[in-house]
Short mmCIF file of C-alpha atoms and ligand atoms in Angstrom, two decimals:
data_model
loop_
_atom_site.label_atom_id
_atom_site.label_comp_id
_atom_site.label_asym_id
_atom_site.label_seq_id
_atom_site.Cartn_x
_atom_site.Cartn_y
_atom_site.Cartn_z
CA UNK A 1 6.74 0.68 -14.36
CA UNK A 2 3.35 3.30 -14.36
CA UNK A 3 4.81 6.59 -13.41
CA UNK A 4 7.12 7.69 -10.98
CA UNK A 5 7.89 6.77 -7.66
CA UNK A 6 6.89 9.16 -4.85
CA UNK A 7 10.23 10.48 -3.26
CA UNK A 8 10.87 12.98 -0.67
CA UNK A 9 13.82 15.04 -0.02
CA UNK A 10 15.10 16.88 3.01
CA UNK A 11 14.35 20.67 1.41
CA UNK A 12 10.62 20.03 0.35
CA UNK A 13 10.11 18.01 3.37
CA UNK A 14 11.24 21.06 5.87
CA UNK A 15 8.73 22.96 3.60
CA UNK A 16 5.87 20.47 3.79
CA UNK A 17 6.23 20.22 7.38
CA UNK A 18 6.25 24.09 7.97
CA UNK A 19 3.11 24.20 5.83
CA UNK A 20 1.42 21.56 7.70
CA UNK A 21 2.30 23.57 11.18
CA UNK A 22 0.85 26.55 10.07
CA UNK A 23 -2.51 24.83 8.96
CA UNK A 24 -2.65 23.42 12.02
CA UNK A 25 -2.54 26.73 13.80
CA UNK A 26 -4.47 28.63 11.65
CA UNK A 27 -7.08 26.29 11.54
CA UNK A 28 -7.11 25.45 15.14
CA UNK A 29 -6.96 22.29 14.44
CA UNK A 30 -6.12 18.80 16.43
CA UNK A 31 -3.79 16.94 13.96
CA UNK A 32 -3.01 17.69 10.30
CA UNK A 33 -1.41 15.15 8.18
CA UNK A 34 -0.47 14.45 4.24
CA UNK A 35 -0.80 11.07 2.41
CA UNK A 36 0.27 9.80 -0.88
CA UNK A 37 -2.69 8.81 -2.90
CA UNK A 38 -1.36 4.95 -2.47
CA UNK A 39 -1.96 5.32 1.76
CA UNK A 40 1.31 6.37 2.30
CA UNK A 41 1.91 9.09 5.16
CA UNK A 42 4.14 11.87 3.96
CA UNK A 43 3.82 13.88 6.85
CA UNK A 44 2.10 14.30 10.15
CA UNK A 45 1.83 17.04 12.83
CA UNK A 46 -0.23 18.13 16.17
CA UNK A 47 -1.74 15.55 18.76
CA UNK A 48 -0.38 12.64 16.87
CA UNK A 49 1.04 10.74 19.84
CA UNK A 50 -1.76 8.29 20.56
CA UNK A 51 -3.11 8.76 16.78
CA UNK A 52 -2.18 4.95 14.89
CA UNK A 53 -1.25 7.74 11.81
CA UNK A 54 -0.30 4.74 9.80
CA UNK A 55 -3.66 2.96 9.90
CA UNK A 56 -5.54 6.09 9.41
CA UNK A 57 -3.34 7.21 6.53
CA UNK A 58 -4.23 3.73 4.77
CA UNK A 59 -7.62 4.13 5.52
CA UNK A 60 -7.98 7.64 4.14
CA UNK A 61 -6.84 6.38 1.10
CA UNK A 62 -8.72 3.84 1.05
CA UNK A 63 -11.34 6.42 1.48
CA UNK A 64 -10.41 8.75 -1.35
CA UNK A 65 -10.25 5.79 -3.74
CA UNK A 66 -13.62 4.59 -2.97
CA UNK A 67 -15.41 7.85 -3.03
CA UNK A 68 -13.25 8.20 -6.45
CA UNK A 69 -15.19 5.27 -7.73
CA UNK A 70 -18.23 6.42 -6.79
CA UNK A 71 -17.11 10.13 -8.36
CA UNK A 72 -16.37 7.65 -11.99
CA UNK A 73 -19.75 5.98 -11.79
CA UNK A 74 -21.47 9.63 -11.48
CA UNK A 75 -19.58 11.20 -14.84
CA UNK A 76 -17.85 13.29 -12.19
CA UNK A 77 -13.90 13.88 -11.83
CA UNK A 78 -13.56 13.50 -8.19
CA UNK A 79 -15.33 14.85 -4.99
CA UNK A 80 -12.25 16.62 -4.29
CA UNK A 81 -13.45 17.04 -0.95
CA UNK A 82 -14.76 14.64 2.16
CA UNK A 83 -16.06 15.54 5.50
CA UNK A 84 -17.10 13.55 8.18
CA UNK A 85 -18.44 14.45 11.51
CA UNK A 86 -18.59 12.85 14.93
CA UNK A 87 -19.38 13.59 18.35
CA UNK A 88 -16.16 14.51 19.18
CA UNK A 89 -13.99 14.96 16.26
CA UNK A 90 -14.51 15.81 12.57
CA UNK A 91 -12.61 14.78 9.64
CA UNK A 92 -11.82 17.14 6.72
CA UNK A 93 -10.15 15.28 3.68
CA UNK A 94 -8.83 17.68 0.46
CA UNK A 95 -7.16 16.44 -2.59
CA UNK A 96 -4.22 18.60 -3.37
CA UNK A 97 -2.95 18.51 -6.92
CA UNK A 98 -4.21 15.49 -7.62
CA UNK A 99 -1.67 12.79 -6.07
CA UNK A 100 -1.60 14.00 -2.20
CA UNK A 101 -4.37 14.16 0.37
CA UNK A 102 -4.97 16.33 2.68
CA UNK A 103 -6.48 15.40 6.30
CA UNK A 104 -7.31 18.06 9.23
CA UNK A 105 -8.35 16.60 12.16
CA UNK A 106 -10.46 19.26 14.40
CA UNK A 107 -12.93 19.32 17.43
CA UNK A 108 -15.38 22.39 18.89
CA UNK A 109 -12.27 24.68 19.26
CA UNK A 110 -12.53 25.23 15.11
CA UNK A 111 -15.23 24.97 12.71
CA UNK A 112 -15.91 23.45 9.37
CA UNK A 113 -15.73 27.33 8.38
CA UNK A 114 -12.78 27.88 9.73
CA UNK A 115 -10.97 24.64 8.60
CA UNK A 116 -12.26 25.18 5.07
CA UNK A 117 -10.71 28.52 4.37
CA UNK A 118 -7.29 27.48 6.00
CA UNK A 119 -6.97 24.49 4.06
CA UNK A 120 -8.18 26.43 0.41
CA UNK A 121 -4.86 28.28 1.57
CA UNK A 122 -2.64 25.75 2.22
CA UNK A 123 -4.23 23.50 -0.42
CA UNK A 124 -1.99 26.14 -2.91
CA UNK A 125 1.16 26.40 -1.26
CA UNK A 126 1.44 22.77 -0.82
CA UNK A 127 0.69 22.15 -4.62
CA UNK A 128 3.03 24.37 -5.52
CA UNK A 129 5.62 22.24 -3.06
CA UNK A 130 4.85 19.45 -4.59
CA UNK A 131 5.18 20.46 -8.36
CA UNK A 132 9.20 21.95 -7.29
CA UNK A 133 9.58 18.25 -5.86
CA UNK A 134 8.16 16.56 -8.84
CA UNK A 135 10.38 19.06 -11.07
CA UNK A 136 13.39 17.91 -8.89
CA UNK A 137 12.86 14.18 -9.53
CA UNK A 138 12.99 14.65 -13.13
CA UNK A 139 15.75 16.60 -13.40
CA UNK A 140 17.52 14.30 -10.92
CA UNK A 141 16.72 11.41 -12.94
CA UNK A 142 17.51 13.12 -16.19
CA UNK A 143 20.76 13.72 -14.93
CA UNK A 144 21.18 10.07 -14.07
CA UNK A 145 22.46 11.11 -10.20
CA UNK A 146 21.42 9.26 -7.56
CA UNK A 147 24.54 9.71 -5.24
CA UNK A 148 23.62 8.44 -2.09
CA UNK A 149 20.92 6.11 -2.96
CA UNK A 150 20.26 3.34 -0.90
CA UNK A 151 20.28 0.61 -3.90
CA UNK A 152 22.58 0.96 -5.81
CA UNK A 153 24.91 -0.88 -3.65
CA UNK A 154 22.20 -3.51 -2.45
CA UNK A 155 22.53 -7.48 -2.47
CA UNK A 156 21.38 -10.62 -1.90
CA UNK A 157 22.53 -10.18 2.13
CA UNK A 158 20.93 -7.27 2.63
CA UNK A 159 17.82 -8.50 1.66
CA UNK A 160 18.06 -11.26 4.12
CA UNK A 161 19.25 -9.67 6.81
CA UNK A 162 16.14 -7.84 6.40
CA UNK A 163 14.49 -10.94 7.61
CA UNK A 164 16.46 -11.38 10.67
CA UNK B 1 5.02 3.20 -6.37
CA UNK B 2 7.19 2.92 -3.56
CA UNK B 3 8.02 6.24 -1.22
CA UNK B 4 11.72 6.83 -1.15
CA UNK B 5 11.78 9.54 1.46
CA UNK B 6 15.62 11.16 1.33
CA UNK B 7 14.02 13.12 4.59
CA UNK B 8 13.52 10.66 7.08
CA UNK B 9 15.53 8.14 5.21
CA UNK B 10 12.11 5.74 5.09
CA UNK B 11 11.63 3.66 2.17
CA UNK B 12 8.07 2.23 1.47
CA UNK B 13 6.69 -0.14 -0.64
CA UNK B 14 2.81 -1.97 -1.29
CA UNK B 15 2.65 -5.40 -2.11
CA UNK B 16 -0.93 -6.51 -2.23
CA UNK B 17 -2.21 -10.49 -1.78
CA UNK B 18 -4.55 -11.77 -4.28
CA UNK B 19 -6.68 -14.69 -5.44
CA UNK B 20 -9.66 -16.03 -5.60
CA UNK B 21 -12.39 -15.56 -2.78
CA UNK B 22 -11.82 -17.83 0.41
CA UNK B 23 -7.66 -18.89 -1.05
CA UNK B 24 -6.55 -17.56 2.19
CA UNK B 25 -5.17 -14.20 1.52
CA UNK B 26 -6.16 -12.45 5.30
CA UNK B 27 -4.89 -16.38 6.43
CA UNK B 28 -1.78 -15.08 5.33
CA UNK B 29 -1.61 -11.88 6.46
CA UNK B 30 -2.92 -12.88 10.13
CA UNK B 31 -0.47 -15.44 10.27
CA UNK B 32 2.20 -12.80 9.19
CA UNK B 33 1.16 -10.34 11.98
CA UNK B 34 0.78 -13.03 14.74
CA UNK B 35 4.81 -13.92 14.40
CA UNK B 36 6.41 -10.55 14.29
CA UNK B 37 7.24 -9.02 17.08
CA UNK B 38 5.73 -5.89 18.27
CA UNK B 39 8.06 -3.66 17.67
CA UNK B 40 8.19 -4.16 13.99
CA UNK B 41 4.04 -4.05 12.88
CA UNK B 42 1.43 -2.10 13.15
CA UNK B 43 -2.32 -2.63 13.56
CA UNK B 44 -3.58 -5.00 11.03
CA UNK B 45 -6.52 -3.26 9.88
CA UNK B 46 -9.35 -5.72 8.46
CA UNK B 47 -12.67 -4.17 6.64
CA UNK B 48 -14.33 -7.41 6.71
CA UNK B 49 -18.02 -8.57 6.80
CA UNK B 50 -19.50 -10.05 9.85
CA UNK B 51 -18.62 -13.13 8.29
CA UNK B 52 -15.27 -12.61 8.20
CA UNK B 53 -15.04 -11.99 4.34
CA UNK B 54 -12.49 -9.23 3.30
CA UNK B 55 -14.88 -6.21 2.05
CA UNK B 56 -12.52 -3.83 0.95
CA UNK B 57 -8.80 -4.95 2.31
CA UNK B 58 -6.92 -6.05 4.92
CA UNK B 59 -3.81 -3.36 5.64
CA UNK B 60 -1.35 -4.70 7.66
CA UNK B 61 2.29 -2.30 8.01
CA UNK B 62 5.68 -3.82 8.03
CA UNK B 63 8.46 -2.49 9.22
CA UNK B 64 11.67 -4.37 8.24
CA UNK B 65 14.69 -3.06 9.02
CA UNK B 66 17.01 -0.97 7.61
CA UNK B 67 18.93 -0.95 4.02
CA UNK B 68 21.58 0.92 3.78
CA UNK B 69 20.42 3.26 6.46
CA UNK B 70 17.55 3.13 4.99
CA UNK B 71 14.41 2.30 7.15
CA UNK B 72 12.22 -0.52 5.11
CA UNK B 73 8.88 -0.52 5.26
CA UNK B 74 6.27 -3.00 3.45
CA UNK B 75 2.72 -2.37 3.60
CA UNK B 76 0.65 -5.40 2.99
CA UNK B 77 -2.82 -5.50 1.73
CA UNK B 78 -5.31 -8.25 0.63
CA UNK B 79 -8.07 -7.82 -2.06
CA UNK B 80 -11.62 -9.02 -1.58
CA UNK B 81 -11.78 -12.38 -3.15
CA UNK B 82 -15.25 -12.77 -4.42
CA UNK B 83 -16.08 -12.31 -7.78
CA UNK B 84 -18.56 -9.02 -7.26
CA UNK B 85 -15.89 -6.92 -5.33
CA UNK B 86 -14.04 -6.03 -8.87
CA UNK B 87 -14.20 -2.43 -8.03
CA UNK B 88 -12.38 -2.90 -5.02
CA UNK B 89 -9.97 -4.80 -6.22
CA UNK B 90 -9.14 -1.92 -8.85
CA UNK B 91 -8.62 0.67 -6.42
CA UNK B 92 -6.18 -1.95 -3.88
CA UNK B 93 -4.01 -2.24 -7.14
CA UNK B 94 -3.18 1.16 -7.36
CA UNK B 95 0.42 1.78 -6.69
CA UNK B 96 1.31 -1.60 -6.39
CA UNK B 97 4.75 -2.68 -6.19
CA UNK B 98 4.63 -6.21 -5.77
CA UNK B 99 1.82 -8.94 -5.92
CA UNK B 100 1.57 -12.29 -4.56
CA UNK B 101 -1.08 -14.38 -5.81
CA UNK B 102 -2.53 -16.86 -3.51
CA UNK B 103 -4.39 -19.97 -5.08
CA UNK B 104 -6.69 -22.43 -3.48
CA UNK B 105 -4.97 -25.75 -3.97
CA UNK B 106 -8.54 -27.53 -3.82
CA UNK B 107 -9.59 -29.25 -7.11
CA UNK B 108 -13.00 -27.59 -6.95
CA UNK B 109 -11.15 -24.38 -6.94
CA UNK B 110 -8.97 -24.74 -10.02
CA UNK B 111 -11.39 -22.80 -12.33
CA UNK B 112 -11.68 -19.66 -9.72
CA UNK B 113 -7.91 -19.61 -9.77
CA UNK B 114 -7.69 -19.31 -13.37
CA UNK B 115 -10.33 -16.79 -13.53
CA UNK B 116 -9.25 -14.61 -10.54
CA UNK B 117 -5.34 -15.07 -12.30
CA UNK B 118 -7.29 -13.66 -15.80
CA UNK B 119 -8.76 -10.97 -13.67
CA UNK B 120 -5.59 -9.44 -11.92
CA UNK B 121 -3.99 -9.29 -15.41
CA UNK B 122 -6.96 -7.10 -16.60
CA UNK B 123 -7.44 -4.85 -13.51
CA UNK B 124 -3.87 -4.23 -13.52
CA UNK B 125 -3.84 -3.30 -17.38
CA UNK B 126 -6.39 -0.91 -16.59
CA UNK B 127 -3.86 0.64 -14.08
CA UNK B 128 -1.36 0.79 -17.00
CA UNK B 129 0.73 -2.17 -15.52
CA UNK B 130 1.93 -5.20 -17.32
CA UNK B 131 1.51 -8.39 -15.07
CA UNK B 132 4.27 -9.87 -16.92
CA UNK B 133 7.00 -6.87 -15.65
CA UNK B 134 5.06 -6.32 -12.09
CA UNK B 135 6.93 -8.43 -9.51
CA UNK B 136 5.01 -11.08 -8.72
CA UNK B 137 5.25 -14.68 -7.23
CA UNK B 138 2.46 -17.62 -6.46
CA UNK B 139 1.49 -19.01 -3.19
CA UNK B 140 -0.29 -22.50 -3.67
CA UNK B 141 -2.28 -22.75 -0.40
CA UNK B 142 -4.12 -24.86 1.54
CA UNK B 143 -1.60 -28.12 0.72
CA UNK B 144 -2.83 -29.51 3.88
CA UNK B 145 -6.23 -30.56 2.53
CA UNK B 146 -6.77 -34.38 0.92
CA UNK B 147 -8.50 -33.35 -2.33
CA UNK B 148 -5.97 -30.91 -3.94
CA UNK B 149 -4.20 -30.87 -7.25
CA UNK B 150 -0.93 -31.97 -7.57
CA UNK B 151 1.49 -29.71 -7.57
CA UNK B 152 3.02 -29.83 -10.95
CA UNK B 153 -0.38 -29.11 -12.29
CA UNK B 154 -1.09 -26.21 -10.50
CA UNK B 155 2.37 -25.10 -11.99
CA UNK B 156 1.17 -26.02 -15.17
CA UNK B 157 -1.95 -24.15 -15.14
CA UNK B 158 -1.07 -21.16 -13.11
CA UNK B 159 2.73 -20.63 -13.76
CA UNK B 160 3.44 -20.86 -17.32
CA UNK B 161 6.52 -18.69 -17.28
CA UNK B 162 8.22 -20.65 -13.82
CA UNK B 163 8.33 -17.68 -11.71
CA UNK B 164 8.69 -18.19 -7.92
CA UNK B 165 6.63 -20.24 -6.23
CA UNK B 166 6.19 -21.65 -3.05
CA UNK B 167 3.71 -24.29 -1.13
CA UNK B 168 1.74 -23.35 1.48
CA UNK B 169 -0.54 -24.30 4.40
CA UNK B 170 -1.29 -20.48 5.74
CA UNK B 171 -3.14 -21.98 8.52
CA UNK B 172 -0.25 -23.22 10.15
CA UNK B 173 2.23 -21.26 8.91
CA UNK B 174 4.12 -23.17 6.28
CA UNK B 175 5.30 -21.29 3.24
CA UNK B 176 3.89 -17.80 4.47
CA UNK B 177 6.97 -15.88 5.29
CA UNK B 178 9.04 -17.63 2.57
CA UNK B 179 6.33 -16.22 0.33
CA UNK B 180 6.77 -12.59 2.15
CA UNK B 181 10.43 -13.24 1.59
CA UNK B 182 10.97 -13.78 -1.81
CA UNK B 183 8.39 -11.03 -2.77
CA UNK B 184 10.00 -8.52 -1.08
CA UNK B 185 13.46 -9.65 -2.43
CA UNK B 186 11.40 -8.93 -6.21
CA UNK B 187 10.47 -5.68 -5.25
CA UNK B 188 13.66 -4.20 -3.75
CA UNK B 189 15.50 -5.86 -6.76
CA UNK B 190 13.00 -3.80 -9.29
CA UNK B 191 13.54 -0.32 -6.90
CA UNK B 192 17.34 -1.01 -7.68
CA UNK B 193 16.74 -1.37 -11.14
CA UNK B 194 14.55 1.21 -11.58
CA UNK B 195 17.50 3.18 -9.91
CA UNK B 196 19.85 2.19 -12.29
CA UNK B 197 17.72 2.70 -15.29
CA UNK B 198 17.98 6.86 -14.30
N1 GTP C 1 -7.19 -26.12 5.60
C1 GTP C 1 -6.78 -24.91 5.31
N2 GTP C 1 -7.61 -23.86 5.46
C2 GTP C 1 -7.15 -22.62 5.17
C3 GTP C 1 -5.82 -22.40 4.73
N3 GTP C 1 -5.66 -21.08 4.54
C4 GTP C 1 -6.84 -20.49 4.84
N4 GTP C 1 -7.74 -21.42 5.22
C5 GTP C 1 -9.13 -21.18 5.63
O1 GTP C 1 -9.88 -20.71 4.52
C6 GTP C 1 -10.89 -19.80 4.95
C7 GTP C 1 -10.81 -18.52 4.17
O2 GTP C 1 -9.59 -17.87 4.46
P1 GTP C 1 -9.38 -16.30 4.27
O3 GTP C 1 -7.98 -16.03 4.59
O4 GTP C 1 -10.43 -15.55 4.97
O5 GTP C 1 -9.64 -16.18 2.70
P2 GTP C 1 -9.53 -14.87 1.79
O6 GTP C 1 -8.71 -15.25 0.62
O7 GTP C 1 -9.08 -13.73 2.59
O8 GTP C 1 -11.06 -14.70 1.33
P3 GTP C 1 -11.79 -13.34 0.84
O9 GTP C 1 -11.57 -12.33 1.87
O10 GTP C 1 -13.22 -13.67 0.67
O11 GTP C 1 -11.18 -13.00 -0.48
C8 GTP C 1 -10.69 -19.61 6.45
O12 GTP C 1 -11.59 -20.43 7.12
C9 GTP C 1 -9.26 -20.09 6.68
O13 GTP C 1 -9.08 -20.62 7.97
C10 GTP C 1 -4.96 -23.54 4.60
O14 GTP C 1 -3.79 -23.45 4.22
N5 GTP C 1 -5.49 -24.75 4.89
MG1 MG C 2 -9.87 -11.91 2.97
#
């Protein structure tokens, strides 16, 4: 199959999330959350109790890939980065490093200035996160390991019981 | 591209519903979120015209139980059916890991089924997938109407190679989660071998 599958692991995750923390307080912001390309949340942090981060994960990607198309149609890589603004709450979506976007979620305590040069920050020490995971996977599959993973054990039961 | 996240021991997979325009993919994903229980969905998410047609997708977030210790999650999403919505459909394929194709049993559909079967082959080439190694399994819908084609035509035209297949009346229920079933069974069978490949 196309490329590799996204996986996480307990180190880069600690990292990811420490990241994400310190965006969010730099930047003042509400929420601050990370999503695979594919709409798939890798991380979340801030005022995310009553936030549906699953749905809006999706939808950012959803998002991204549309204003992608658009980018195509224009001769123009990406737009690397989206804004949107509301009443209440603004939206600030980055690409970082291609594969993972970024989303800060802020209201009148920050600013789009603010928010900007925190995530330019950030933006580089999560790429650089993400390249040591990517490395990792390689050399993880290279090696053939995969020690504790959940399938290599897996049957026809499991599967089922999934079902209830 | 599934998420295998060691961290939070979450694993997380996309299997997206497509067909023709009007087959009954959202059908099958409404009928999906209206018999699991609360605890195990989330929203379903529908960017839809005001006439109820599927503009961009329909998201609807699974969460299955656990493998191994291993939360499962599936995250659903239909394609827009109709013919000028290509670029959508495109983007929705990205990452797939498994695809159900839903066809309209009706005999004035039988062309659009072909065509939209034609079409997912392309768009996924373009995503550097091979239809033929994706998982994948067909859904013949809408069995409940008088003027459909028998069934071992539909096979014939749709299902060459005699992968999975099920009947199904998505209106009522019949054949949906079988169809869920078996398609997640493909795509946790592939993670595995993907696994064991290294
Ligand atoms: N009789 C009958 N009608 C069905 C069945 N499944 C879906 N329908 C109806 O077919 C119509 C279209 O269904 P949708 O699920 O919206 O179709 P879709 O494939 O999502 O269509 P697009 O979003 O345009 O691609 C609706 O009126 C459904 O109620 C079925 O099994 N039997
Ligand atoms: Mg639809």
């Amino acid at each position: 199959m196309l490329g590799s599958d996204l996986v996480m692991y307990d180190e880069e995750f600690k990292l990811i999330d420490a990241e994400l923390q310190r965006l969010l307080q730099q930047a003042n912001a509400k929420v601050v959350f990370l999503v695979d390309k594919n709409g798939q949340l890798i991380a979340a942090t801030g005022e995310t109790e009553n936030l549906d981060t699953t749905s809006l994960a999706s939808l950012t990607a959803g998002n991204i890939a549309a204003t992608g198309g658009m980018a195509k149609l224009l001769g123009e890589k990406e737009f690397s980065i989206l804004f949107h603004e509301g009443a209440r709450d603004n939206i600030h979506i980055s690409i970082i490093g291609q594969r993972v976007i970024l989303v800060v979620i802020f209201d009148q305590r920050s600013s789009l200035g603010l928010v900007r040069l925190r995530v330019k920050k950030s933006a580089e020490a999560l790429g650089s996160i993400f390249s040591q995971l990517l490395q990792k996977v390689e050399t993880e599959k290279g090696s053939g390991k995969s020690a504790d993973s959940p399938f290599a054990e897996i049957t026809d039961e499991d599967i089922d019981k999934l079902f209830g | 591209m599934s998420f295998i996240n060691y961290s939070s021991r979450e694993i997380n997979c996309k299997i997206v519903f497509y067909g023709p325009g009007l087959c009954g993919k959202t059908t099958n994903l409404q009928w999906i979120y209206k018999k699991t229980n609360p605890d195990s969905k989330g929203k379903m998410i529908s960017l839809a015209t005001e006439t109820e047609r599927t503009l961009f997708f329909d998201f609807l977030p699974l969460a299955l139980g656990e493998i191994r210790g291993f939360k499962t999650r599936f995250h659903l999403y239909t394609v827009p059916g109709q013919v000028f919505y290509d670029a959508s459909r495109k983007l929705i394929l990205k990452g797939v890991d498994g695809v159900v194709f839903v066809a309209d049993s009706q005999v004035e559909r039988m062309e659009a089924n072909i065509e939209s079967m034609e079409n997912l082959r392309i768009n996924l080439a373009e995503q550097g997938y091979n239809l033929d190694k994706v998982p994948f399994i067909i859904q013949y819908n809408k069995r409940d109407l008088p003027n459909v084609v028998p069934l071992e035509e539909m096979k014939k035209a749709l299902n060459p190679r005699g992968l999975p297949d099920y009947e199904a009346i998505a209106t009522d229920g019949t054949g949906v989660f079988d169809t869920l079933k078996a398609i997640a069974k493909l795509v946790i069978m592939e993670l595995k071998k993907g696994q064991e490949g290294g």
